[in-house]
XYZ file of N, CA and C in Angstrom:
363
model
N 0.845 -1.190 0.000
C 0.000 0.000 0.000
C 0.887 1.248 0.000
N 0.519 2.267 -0.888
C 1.333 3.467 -0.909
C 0.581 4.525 0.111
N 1.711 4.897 0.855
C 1.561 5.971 1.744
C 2.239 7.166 1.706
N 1.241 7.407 1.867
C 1.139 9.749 1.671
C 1.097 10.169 2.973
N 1.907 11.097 2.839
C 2.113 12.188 4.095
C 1.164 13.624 3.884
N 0.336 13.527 4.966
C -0.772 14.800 4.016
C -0.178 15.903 5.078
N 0.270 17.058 4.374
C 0.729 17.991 5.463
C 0.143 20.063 5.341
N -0.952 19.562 5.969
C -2.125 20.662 5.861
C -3.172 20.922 7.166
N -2.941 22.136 7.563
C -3.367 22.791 8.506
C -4.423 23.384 8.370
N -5.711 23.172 7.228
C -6.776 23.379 7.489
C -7.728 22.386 7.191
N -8.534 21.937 8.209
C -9.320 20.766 8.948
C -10.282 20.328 7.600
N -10.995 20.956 7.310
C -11.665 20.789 6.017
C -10.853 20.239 4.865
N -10.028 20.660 3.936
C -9.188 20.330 3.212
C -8.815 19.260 3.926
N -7.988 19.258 4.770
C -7.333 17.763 4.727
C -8.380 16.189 5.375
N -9.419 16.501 6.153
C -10.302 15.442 6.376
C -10.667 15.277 4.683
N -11.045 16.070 3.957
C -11.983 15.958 2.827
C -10.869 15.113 1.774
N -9.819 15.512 1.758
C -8.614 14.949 0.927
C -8.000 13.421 1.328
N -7.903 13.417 2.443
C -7.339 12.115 3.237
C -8.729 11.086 2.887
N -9.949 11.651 3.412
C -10.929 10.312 3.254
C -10.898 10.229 1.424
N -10.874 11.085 0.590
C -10.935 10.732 -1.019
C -9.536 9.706 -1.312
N -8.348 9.915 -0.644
C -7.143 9.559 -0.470
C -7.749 7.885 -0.084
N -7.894 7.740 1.151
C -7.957 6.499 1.741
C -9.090 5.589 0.832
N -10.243 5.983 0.306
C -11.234 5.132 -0.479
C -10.173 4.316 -1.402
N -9.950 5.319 -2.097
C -8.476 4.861 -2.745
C -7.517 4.085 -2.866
N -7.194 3.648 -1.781
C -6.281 2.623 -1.119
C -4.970 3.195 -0.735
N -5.287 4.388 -0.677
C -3.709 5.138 -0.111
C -3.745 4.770 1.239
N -3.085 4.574 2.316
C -2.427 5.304 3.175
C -2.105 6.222 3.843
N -2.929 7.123 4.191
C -3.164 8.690 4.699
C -2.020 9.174 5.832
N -0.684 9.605 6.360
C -0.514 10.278 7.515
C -0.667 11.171 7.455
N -1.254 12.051 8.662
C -0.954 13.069 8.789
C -0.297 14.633 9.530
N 0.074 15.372 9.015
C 0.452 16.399 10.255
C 0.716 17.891 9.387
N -0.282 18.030 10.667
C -0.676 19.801 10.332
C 0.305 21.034 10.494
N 1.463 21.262 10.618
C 2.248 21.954 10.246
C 3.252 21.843 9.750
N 3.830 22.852 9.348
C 5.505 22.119 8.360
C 6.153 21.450 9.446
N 6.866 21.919 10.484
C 7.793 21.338 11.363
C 7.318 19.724 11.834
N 5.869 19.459 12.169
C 5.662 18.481 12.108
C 5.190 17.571 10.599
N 5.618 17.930 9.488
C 5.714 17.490 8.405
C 6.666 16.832 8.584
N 7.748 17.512 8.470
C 9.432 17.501 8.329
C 9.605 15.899 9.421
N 8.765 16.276 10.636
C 9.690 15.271 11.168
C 8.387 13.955 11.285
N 7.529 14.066 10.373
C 6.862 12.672 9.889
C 7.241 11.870 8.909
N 7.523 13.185 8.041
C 8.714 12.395 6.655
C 9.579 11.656 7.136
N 10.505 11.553 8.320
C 11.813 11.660 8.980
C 11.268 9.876 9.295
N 10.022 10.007 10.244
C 9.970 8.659 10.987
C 8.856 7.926 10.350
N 8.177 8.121 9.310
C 7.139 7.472 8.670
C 7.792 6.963 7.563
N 8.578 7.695 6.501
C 9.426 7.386 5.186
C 8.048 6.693 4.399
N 7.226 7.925 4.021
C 6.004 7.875 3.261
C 6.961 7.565 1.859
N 5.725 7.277 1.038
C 6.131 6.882 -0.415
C 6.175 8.330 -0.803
N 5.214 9.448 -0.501
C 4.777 10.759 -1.262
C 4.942 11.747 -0.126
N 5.069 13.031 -0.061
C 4.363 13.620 0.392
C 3.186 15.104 -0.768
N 2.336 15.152 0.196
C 1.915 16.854 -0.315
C 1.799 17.404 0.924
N 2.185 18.576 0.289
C 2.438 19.650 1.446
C 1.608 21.124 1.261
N 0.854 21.574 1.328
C 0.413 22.448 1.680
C 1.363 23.319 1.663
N 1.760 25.112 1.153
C 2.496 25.985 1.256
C 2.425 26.593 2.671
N 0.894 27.017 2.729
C 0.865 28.153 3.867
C 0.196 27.532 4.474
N 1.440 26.889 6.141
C 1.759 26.220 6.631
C 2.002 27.019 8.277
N 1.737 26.901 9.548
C 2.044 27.045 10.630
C 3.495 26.975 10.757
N 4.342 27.170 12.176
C 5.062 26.913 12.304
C 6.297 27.202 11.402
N 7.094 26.599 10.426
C 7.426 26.555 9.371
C 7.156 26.197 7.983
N 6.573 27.265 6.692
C 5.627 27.122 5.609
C 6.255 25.902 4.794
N 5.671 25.494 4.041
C 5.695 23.975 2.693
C 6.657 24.783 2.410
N 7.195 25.553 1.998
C 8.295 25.960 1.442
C 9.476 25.652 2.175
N 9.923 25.696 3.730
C 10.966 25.527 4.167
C 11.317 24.083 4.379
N 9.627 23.430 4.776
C 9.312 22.255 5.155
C 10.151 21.245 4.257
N 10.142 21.610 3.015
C 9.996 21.013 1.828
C 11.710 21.114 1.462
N 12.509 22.078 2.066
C 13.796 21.930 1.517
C 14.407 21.448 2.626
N 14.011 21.391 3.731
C 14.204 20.425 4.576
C 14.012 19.053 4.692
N 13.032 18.286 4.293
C 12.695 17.437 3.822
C 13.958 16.547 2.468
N 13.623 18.106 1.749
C 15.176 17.301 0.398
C 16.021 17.397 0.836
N 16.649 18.564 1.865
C 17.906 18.601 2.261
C 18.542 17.151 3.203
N 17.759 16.371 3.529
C 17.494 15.121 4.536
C 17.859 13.772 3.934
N 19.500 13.839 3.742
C 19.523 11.948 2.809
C 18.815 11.552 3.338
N 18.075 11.415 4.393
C 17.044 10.500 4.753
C 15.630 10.274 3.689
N 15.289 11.553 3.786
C 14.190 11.802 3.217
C 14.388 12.286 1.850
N 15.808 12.851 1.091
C 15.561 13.293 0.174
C 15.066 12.832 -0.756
N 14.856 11.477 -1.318
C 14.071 10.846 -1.957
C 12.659 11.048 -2.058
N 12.281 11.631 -1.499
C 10.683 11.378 -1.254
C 10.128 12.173 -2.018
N 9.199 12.036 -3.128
C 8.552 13.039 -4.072
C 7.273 13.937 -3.018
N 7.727 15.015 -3.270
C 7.031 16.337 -2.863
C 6.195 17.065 -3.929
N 4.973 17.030 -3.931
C 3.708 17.620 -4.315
C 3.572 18.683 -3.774
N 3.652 20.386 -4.284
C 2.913 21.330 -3.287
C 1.712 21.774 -3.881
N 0.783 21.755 -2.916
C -0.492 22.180 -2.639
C -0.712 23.532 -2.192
N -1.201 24.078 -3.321
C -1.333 25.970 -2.651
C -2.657 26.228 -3.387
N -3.544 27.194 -2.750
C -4.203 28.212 -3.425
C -3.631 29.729 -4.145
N -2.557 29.789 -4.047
C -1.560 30.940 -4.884
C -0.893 30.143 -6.034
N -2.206 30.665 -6.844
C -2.107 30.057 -8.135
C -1.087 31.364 -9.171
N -0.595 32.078 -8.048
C 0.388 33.129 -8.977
C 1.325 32.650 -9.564
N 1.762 33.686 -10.725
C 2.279 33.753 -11.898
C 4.320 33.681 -10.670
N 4.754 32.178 -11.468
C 6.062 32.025 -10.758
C 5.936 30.887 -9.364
N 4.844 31.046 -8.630
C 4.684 29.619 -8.081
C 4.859 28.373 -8.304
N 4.947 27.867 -9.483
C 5.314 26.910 -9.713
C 6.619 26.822 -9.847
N 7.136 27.695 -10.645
C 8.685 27.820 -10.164
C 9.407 27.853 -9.115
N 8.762 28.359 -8.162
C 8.715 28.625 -6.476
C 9.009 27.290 -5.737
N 7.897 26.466 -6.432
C 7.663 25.247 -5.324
C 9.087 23.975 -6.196
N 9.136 24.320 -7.491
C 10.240 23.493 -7.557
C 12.038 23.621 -7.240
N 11.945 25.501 -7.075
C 13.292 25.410 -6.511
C 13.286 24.994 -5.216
N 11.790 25.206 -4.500
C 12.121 24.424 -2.996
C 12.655 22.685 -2.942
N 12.532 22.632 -4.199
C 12.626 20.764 -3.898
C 11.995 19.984 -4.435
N 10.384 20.918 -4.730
C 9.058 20.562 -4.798
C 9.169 19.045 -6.556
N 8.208 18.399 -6.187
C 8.299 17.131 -7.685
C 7.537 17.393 -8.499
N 6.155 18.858 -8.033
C 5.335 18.676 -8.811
C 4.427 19.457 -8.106
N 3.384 19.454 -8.759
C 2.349 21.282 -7.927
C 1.204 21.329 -8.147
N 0.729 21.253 -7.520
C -1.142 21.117 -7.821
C -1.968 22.754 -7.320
N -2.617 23.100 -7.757
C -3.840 24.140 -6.602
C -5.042 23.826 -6.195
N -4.967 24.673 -5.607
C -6.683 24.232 -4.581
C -7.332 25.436 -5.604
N -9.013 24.846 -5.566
C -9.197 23.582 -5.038
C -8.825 22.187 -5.663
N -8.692 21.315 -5.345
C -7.808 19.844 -6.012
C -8.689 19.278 -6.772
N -8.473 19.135 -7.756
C -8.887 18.625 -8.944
C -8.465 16.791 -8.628
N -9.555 16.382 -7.749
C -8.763 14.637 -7.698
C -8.100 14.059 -8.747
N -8.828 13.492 -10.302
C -8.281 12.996 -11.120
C -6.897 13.215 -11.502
N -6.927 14.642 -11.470
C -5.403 15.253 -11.773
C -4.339 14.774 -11.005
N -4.644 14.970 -9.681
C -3.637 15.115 -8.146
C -3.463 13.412 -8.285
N -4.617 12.787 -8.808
C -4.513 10.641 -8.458
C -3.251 10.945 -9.633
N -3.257 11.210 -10.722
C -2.478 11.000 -11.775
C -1.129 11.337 -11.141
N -0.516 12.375 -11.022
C 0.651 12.919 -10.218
C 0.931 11.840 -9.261
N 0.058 11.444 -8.419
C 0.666 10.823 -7.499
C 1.229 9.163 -8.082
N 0.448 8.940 -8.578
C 0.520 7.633 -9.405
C 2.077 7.807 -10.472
N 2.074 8.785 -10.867
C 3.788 8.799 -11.760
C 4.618 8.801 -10.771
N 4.844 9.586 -9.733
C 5.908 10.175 -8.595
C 6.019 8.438 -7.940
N 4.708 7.635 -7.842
C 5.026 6.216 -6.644
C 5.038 5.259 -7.518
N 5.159 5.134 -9.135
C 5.037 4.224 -9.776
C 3.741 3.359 -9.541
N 2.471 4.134 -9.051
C 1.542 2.835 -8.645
C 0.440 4.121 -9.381
């Protein structure tokens, strides 16, 4: 079973994403701010993560080069999840590290596809 690290700090979005996630046959963890992102990646060693940008604590952006910066974790394909669908964000999220970039609101079919290239499943 492939497991995702869902790392999003607003309750709606991520219950609503995780249960579409889990029907699925994913694997759902989760944790609601970057810093506790960072260190779920660390002790879970998910297949995926998505990360949410604007983030508590420390944002998907720092989360996320922390995460690559981590032989541990640098492997791990990173999805960012933002509603700043601005012009250069996507560029944004891949110098952080990022594998790939979705916006809210999430277009499932799209986000299943992405995830499915990044885990080979």
């Amino acid at each position: 079973m492939v497991k995702i690290l869902l790392v999003e700090d607003n309750e709606m979005n991520r219950d609503m994403l995780s249960r579409r996630l889990e029907r699925r046959g994913y694997e759902v963890i989760i944790a609601t701010d970057g810093l506790a992102g960072v260190e779920a990646a660390v002790s879970n060693k998910p297949d995926l993560v998505l990360m949410d940008m604007s983030l508590p604590v420390i944002d998907g952006w720092e989360a996320t080069r922390r995460i690559k910066g981590n032989p541990v974790t640098a492997a791990i394909p990173v999805i960012a999840l933002t509603a700043h669908a601005m012009a250069g964000d996507r560029e944004k999220a891949m110098e952080a590290g990022c594998d790939d970039y979705d916006t809210k609101p999430i277009e499932l079919p799209a986000l299943l596809d992405k995830i499915a290239r990044l885990t080979g499943g």
